[in-house]
GROMACS .gro file of C-alpha atoms in nm:
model
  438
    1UNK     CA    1   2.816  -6.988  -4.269
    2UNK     CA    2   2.575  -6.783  -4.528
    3UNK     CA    3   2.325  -6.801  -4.222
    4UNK     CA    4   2.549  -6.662  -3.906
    5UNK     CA    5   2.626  -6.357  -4.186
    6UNK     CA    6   2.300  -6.327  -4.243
    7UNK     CA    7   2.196  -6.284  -3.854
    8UNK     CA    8   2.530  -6.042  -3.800
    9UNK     CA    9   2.414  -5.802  -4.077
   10UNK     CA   10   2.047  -5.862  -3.969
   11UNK     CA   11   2.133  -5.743  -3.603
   12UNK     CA   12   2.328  -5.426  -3.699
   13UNK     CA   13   2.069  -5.329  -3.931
   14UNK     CA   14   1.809  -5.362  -3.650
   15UNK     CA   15   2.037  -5.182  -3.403
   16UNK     CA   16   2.061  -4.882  -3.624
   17UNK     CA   17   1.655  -4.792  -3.673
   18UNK     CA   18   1.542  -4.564  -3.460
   19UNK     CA   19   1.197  -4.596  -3.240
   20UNK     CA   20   0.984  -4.293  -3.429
   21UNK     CA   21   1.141  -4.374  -3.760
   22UNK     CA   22   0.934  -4.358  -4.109
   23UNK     CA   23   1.011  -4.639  -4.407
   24UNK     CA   24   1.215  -4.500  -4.669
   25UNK     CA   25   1.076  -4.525  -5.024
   26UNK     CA   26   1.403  -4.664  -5.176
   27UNK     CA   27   1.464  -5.017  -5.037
   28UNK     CA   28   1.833  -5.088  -4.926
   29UNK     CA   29   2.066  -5.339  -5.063
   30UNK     CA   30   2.330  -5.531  -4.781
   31UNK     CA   31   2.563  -5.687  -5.011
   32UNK     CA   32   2.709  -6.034  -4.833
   33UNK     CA   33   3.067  -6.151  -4.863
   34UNK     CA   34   2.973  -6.477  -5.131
   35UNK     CA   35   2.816  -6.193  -5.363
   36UNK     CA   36   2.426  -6.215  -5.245
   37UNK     CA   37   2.257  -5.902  -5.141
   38UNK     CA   38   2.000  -5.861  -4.853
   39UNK     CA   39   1.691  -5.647  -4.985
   40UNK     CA   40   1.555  -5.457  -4.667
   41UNK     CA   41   1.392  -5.124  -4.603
   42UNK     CA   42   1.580  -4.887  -4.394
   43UNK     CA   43   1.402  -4.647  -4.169
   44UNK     CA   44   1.527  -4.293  -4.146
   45UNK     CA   45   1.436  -4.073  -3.866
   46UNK     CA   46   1.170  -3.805  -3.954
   47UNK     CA   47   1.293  -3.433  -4.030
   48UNK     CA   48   1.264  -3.277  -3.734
   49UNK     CA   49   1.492  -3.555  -3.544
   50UNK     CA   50   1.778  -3.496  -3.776
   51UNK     CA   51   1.738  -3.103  -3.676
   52UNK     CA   52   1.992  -2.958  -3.421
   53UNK     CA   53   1.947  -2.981  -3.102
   54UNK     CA   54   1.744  -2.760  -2.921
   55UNK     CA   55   1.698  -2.696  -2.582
   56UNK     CA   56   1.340  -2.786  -2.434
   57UNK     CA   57   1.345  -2.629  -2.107
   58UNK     CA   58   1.093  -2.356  -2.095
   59UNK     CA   59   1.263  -2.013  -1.983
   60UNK     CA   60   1.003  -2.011  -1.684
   61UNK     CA   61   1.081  -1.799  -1.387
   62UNK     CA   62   0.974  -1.823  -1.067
   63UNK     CA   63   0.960  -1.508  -0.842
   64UNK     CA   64   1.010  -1.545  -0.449
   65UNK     CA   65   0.856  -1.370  -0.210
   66UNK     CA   66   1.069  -1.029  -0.149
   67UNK     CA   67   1.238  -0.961   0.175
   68UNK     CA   68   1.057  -0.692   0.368
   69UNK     CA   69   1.225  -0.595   0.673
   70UNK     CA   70   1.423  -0.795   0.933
   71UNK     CA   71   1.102  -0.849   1.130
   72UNK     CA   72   0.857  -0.937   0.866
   73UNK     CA   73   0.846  -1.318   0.806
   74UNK     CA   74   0.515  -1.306   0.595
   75UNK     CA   75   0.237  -1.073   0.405
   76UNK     CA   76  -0.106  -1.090   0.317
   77UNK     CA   77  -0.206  -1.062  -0.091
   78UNK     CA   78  -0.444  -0.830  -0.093
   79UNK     CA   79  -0.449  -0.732  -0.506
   80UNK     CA   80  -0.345  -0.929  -0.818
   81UNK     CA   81  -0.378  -0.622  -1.091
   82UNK     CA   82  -0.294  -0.907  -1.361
   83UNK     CA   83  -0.455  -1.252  -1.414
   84UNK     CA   84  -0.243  -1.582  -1.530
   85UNK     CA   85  -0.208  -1.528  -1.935
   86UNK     CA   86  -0.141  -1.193  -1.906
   87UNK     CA   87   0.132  -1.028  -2.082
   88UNK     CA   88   0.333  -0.779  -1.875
   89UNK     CA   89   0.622  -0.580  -1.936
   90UNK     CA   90   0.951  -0.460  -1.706
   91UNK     CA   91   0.874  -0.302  -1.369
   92UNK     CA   92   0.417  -0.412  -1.423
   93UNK     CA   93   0.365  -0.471  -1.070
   94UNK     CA   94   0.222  -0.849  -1.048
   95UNK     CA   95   0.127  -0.873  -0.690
   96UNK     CA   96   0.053  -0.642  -0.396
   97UNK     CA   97   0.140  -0.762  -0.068
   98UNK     CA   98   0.042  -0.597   0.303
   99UNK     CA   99   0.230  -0.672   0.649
  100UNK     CA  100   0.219  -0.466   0.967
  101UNK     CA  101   0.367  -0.205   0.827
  102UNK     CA  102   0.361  -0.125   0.461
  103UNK     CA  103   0.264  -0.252   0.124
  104UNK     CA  104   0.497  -0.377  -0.111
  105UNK     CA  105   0.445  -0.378  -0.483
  106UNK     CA  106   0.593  -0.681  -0.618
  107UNK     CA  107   0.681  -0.619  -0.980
  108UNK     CA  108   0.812  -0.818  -1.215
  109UNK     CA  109   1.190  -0.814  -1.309
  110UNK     CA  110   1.129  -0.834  -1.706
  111UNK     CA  111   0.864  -0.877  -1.964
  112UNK     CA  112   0.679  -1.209  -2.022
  113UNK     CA  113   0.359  -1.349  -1.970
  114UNK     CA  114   0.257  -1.471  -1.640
  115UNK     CA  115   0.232  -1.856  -1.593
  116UNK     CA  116   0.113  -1.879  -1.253
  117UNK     CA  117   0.029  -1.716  -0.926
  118UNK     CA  118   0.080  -1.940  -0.612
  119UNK     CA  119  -0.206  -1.794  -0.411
  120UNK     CA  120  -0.501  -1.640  -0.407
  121UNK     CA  121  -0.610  -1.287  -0.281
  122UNK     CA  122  -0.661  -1.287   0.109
  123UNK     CA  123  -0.375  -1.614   0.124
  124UNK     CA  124  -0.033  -1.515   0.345
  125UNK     CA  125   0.325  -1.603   0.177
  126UNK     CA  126   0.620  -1.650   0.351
  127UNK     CA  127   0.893  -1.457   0.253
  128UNK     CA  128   1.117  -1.659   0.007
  129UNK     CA  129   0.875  -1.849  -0.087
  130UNK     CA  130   0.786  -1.899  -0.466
  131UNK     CA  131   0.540  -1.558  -0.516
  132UNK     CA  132   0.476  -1.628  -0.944
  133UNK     CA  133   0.593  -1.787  -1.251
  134UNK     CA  134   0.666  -1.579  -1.564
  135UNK     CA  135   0.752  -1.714  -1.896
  136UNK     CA  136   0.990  -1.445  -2.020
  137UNK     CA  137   1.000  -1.608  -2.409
  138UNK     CA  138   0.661  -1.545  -2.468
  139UNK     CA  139   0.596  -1.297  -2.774
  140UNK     CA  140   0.461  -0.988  -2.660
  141UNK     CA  141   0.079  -0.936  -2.795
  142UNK     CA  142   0.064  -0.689  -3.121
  143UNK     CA  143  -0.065  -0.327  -3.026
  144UNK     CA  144  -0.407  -0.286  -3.179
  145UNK     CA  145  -0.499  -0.046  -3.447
  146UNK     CA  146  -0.694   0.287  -3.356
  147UNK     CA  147  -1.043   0.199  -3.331
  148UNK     CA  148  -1.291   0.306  -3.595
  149UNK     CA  149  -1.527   0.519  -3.482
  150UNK     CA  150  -1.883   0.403  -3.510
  151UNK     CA  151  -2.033   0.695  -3.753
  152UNK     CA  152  -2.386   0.694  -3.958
  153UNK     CA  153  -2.174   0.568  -4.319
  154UNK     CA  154  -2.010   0.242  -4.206
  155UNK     CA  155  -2.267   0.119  -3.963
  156UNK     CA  156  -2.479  -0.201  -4.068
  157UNK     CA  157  -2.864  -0.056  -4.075
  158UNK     CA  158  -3.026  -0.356  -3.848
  159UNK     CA  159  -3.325  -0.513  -4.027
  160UNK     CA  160  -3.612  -0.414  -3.929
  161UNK     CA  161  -3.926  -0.639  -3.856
  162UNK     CA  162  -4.144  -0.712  -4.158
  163UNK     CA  163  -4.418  -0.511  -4.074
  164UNK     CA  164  -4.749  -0.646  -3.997
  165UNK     CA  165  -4.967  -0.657  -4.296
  166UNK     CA  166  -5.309  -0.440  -4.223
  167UNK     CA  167  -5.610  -0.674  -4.124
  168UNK     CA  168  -5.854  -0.604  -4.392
  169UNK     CA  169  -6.153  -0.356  -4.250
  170UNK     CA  170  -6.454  -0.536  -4.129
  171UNK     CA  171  -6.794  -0.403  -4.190
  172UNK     CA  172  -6.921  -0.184  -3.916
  173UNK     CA  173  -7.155  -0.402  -3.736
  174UNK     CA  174  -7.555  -0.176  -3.769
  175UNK     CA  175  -7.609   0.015  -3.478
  176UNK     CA  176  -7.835  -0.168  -3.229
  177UNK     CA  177  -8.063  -0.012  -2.983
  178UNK     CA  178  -7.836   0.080  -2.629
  179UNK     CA  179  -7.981  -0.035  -2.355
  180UNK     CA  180  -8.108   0.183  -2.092
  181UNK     CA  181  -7.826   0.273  -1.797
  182UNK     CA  182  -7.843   0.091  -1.458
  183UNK     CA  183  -7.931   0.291  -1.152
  184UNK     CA  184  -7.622   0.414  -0.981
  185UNK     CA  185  -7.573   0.180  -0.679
  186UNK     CA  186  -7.471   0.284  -0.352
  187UNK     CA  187  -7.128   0.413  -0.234
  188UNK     CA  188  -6.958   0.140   0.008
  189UNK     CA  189  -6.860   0.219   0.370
  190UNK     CA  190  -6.520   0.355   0.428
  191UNK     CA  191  -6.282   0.091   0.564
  192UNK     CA  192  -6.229   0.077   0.926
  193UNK     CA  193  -5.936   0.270   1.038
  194UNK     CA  194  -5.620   0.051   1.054
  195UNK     CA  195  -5.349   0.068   1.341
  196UNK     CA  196  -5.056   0.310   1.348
  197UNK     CA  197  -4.745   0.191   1.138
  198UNK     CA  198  -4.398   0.243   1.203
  199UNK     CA  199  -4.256   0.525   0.960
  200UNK     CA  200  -4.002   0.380   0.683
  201UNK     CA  201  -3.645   0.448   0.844
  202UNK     CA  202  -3.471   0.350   0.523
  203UNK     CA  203  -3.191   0.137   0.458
  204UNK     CA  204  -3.057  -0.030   0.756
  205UNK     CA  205  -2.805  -0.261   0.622
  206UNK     CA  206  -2.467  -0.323   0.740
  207UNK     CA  207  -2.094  -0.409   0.589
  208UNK     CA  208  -1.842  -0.624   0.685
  209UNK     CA  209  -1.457  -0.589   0.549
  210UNK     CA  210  -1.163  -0.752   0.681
  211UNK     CA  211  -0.914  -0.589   0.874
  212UNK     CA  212  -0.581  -0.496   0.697
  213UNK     CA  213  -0.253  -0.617   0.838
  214UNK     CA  214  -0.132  -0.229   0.920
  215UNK     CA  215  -0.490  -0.186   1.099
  216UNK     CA  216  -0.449  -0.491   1.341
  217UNK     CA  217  -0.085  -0.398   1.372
  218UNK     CA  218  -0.179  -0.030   1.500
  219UNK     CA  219  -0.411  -0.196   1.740
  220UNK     CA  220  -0.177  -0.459   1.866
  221UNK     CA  221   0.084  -0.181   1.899
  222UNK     CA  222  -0.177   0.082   2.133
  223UNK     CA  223  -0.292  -0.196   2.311
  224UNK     CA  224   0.017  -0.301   2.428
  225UNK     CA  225   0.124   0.051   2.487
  226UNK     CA  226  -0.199   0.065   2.690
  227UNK     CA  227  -0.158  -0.204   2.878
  228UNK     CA  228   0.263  -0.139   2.991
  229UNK     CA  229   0.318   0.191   3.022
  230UNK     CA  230   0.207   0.401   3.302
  231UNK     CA  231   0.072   0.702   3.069
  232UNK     CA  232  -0.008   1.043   3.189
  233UNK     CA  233  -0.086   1.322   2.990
  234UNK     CA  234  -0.015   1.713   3.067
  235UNK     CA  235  -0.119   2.007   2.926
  236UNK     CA  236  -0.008   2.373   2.857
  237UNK     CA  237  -0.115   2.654   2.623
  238UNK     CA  238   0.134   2.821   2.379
  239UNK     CA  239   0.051   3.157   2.196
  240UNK     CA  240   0.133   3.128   1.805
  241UNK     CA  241   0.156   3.478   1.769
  242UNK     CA  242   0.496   3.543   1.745
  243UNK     CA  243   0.550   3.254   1.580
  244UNK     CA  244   0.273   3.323   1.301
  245UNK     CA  245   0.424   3.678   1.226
  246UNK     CA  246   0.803   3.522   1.194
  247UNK     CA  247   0.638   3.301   0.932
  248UNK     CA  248   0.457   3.551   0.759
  249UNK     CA  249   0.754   3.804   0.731
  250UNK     CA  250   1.026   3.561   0.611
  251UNK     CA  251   0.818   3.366   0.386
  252UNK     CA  252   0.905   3.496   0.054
  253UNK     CA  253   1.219   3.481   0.111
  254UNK     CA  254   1.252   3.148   0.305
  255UNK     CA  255   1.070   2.969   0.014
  256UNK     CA  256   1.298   3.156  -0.265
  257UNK     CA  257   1.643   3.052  -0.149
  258UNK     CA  258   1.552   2.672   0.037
  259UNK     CA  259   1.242   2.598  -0.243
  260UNK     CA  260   1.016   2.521   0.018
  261UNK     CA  261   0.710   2.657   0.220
  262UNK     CA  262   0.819   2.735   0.582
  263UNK     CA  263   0.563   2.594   0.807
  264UNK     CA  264   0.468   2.528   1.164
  265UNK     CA  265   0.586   2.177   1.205
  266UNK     CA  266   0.968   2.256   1.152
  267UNK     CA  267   0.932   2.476   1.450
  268UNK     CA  268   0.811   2.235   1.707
  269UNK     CA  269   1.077   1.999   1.576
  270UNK     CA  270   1.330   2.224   1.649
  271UNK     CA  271   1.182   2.328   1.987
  272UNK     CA  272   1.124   1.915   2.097
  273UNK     CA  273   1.496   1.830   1.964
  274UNK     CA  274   1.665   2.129   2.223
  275UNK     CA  275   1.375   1.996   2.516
  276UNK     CA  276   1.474   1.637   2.480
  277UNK     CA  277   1.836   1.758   2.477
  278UNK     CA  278   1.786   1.993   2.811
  279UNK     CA  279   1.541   1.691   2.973
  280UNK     CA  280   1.719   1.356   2.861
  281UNK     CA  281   1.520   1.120   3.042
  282UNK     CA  282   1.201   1.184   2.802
  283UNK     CA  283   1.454   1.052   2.499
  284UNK     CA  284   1.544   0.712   2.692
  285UNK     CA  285   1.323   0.434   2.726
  286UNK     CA  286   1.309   0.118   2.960
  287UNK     CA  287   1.476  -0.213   2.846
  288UNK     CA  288   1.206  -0.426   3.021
  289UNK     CA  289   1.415  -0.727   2.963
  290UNK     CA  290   1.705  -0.623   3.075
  291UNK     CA  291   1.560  -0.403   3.336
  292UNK     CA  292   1.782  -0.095   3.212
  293UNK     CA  293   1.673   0.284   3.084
  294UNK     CA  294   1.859   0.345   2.784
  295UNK     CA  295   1.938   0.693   2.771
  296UNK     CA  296   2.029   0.817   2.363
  297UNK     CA  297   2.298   1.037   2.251
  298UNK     CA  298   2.086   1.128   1.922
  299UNK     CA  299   1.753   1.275   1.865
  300UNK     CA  300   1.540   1.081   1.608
  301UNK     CA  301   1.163   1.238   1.582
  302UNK     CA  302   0.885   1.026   1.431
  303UNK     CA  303   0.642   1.256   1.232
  304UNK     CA  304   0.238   1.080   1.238
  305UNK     CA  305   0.130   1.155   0.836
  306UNK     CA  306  -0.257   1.042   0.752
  307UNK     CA  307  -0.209   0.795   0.511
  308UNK     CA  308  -0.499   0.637   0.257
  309UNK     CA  309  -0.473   0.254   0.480
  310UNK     CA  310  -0.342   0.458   0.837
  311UNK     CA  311  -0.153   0.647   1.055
  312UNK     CA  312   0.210   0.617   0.952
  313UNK     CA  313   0.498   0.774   1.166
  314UNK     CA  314   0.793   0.817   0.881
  315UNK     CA  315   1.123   0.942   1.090
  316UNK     CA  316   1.333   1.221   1.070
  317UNK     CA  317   1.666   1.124   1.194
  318UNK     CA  318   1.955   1.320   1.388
  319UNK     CA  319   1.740   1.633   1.394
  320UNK     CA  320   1.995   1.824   1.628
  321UNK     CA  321   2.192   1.898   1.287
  322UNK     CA  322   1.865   1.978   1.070
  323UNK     CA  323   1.798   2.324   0.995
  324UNK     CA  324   1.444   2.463   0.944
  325UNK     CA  325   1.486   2.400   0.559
  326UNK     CA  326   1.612   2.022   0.625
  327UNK     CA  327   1.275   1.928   0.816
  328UNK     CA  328   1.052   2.078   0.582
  329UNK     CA  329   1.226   1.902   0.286
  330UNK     CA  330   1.236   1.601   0.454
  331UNK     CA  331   0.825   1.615   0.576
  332UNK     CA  332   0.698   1.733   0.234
  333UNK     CA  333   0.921   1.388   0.109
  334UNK     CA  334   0.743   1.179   0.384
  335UNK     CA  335   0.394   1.311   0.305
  336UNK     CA  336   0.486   1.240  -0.039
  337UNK     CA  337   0.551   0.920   0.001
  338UNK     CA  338   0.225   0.836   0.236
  339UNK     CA  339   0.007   0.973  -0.022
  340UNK     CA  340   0.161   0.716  -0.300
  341UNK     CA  341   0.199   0.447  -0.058
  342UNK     CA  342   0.605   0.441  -0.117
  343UNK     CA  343   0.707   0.434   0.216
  344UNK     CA  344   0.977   0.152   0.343
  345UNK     CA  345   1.038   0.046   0.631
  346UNK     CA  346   1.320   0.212   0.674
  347UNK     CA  347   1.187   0.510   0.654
  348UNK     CA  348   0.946   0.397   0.935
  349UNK     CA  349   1.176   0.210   1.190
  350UNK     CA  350   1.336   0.339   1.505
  351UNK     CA  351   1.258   0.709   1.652
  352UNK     CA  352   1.294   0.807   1.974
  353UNK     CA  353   1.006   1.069   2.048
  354UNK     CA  354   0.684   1.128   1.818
  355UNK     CA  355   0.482   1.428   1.736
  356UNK     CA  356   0.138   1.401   1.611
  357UNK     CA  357  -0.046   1.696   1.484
  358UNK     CA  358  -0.439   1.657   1.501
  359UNK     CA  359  -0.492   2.026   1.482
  360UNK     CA  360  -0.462   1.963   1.103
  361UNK     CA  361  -0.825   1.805   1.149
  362UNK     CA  362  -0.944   2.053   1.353
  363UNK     CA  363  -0.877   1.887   1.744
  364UNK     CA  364  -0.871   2.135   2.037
  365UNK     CA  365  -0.731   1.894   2.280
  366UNK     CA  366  -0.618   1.522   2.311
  367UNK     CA  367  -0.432   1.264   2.540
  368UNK     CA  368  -0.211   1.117   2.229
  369UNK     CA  369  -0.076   0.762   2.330
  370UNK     CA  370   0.274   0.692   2.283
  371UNK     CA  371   0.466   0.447   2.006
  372UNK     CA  372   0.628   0.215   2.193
  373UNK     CA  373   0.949   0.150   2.295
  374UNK     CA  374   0.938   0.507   2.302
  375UNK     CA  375   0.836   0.691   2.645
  376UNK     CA  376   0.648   1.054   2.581
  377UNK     CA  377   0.496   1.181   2.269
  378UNK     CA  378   0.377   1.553   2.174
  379UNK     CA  379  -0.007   1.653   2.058
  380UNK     CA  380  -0.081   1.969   1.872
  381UNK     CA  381  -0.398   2.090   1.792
  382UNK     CA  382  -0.584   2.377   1.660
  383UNK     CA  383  -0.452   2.755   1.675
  384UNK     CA  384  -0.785   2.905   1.824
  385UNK     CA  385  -0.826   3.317   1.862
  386UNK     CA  386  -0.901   3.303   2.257
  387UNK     CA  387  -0.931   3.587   2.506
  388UNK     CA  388  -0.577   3.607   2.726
  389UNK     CA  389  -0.497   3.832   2.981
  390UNK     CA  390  -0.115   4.005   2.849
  391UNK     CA  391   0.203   4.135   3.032
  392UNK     CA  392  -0.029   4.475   3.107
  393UNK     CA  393  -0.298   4.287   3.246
  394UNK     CA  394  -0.505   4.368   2.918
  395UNK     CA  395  -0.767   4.186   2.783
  396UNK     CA  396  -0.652   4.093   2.406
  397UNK     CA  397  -0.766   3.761   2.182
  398UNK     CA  398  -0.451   3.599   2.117
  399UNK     CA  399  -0.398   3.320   1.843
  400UNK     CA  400  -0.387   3.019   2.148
  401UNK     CA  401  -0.284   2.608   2.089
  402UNK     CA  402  -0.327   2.373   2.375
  403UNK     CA  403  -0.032   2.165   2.349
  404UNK     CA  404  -0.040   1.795   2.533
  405UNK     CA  405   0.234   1.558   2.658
  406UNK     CA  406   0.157   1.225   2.739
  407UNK     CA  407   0.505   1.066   2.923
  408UNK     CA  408   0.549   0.701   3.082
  409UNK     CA  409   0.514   0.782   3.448
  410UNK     CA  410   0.707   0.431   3.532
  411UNK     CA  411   1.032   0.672   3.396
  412UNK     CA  412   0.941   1.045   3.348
  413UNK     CA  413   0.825   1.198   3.705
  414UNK     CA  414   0.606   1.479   3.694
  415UNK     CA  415   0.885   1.775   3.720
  416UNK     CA  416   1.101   1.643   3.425
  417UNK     CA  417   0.720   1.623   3.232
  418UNK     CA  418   0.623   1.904   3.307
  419UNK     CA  419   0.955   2.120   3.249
  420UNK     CA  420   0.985   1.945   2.904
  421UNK     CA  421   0.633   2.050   2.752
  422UNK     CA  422   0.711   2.395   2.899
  423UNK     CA  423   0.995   2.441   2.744
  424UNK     CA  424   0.848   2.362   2.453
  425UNK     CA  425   0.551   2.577   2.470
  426UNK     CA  426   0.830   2.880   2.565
  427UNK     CA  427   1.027   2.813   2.277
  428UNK     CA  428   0.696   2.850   2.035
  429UNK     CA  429   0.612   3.155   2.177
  430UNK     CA  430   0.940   3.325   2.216
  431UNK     CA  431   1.082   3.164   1.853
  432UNK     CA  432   1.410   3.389   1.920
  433UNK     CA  433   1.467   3.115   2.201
  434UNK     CA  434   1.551   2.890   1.947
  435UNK     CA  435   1.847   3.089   1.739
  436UNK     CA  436   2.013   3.156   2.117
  437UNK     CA  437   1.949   2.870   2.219
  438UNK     CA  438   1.795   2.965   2.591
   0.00000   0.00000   0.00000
């Protein structure tokens, strides 16, 4: 009987230690029922078992690709401003990511220190996939103390070199007899005149970089427009006299009620919005799988702005209810935006006739080539003081721009073409064409 007690008390006693438990240095008496004790050692768990719970999952983030546009399914990493082990705070951008179109800044949504990058600069994500991990309960590092300036009183003198102890000064040897000089021999024969050699042309090295994803999506995009549409390009001169002294009279006051510089560009949008409303067919475009020309109700002009990675057409949308003021505010915020590389896509899709200005660079003439799906596109180029016959058949030098149309022949025939650009050019020269409407 004393013996099946025994094993009963022994089993709950061994059922009760725990696995990482430490021996106790009081021993512990089980008392048994015919008044003998059992003298064993208990083992209690160590201190940080009997603690509260606590919660061992790391608060680790992981950061998806972003979504950048309804047609962009992946980018290209092209910078990683911090490394893994990094500390960064709300908003530090992590990762910089390129597609066709724009970069994105991918930044991260609060302060941590970054675990992990999945990739490698050069490497395409998809979009939704895991981008970085961030461990958001990281302390953030301790701001450093001002530096001390390095000045003459606290710097450590370096030690110096033991100098060399001075050799002791030998005897001057007694002056011995020179001997007598040897006859002067004979001058050699001048070398034999070598060959002619090449002149040194410098450095002649060369540099390869990769092409960006905006660059090879520019040259898809003229390619293809290249190789579909039927382009054709004419031209016809505009005088930016009239014009030129409009802007010059009303420009103090322009800029002092609307805050903004009134400049050429607002002009020609105005004059292409009432051409593509007088010629329709130049704002439609062929459905070439549907086999259908879409004619639109609305007037959307794409802008080209030089940007620091490309050519970038932002759009200015409904511009038959923009007023001068309206397109200038809403270029300057375009040109902003190139400049800081902020533009969406958004901002960039859609437009239904563009407008590229190479005069700004100093171009007399150009064929532009048009942005798909869109069918004729504008070229300006530089105001030039030329020599034009006037109404009086006088010889006068006139401030002159060649202005260029290049239209898909497979939709625009030559008339509509033609009467479009010269509307345009009439409407520049004649600006009071514009507030009638004529």
């Amino acid at each position: 009987m004393i013996t099946k007690c025994r094993s009963a008390v022994l089993s709950a006693a061994r059922r009760s230690l725990v696995a990482a438990a430490r021996p106790s240095a009081q021993p512990t008496r089980i008392f048994l029922s015919n008044g003998r004790y059992l003298q064993a050692r208990t083992f209690v768990a160590p201190a940080s078992f009997a603690a509260p719970s606590i919660n061992l999952a790391m608060p680790v983030k992981t950061i998806d690709v972003p979504t950048m546009g309804d047609s962009i399914t992946e980018g290209t990493i092209v910078d990683l401003p911090v490394a893994p082990g990094d500390y960064v705070q709300t908003d530090d951008v992590v990762v910089v990511l390129e597609t066709d179109k724009v970069s994105v800044d991918v930044r991260a949504p609060e302060g941590g220190q970054l675990v992990e990058v999945f990739g490698e600069v050069d490497d395409v994500v998809e979009v939704g996939s895991g981008l970085f991990r961030i461990d958001t309960d990281a302390d953030a590092p301790e701001a450093s103390g001002e530096p001390i300036e390095e000045t003459a009183d606290n710097l450590t003198p370096e030690k110096e070199p033991p100098a060399a102890e001075a050799a002791p000064a030998k005897p001057a040897p007694a002056s011995a007899p020179h001997p007598a000089e040897p006859a002067p021999k004979a001058a050699p024969p001048p070398p034999p005149p070598q060959a002619d050699t090449p002149a040194f042309l410098g450095q002649r090295t060369e540099r390869r970089t990769k092409m960006s994803r905006m660059r090879q999506r520019i040259a898809s995009r003229l390619k293809t427009a290249q190789n579909t549409a039927a382009m054709l390009t004419t031209f016809q001169e505009c005088d930016m006299g009239a014009l030129m002294e409009l802007r010059k009279k009303h420009q103090d006051a322009f800029t002092a009620k609307h805050g903004i510089k009134l400049g050429f560009m607002s002009a020609f949008v105005q004059a292409a919005t009432a051409a593509l409303q007088e010629v329709p067919v130049v704002n439609g475009f062929i459905d070439d799988e549907t086999k259908e020309i879409v004619y639109r109700e609305y007037v959307d002009i794409s802008v080209a702005v030089a940007s620091p990675t490309g050519l970038v057409v932002p759009v200015l949308r409904n511009t038959e209810n923009m007023s001068f003021a309206d397109v200038e505010h809403n270029i300057a915020m375009y040109a902003e935006k190139a400049k800081s590389g902020t533009l969406s896509l958004d901002d960039m899709a859609g437009g239904t006739f563009t407008i590229s200005n190479g005069g700004v660079f100093g171009s007399l003439m150009g064929t532009p080539i048009i942005n798909p799906p869109q069918s004729a596109v504008l070229g300006m180029h530089a105001t030039k003081m030329r020599a034009v016959v006037n109404d009086k058949g006088e010889v006068v030098a006139r401030p002159m721009m060649y202005l260029a149309l290049t239209y898909d022949h497979r939709l625009i025939d030559g008339r509509e073409g033609v009467t479009f650009l010269k509307s345009i050019a009439d409407k520049i020269s004649d600006p009071t064409k514009l507030l009638l409407e004529v």
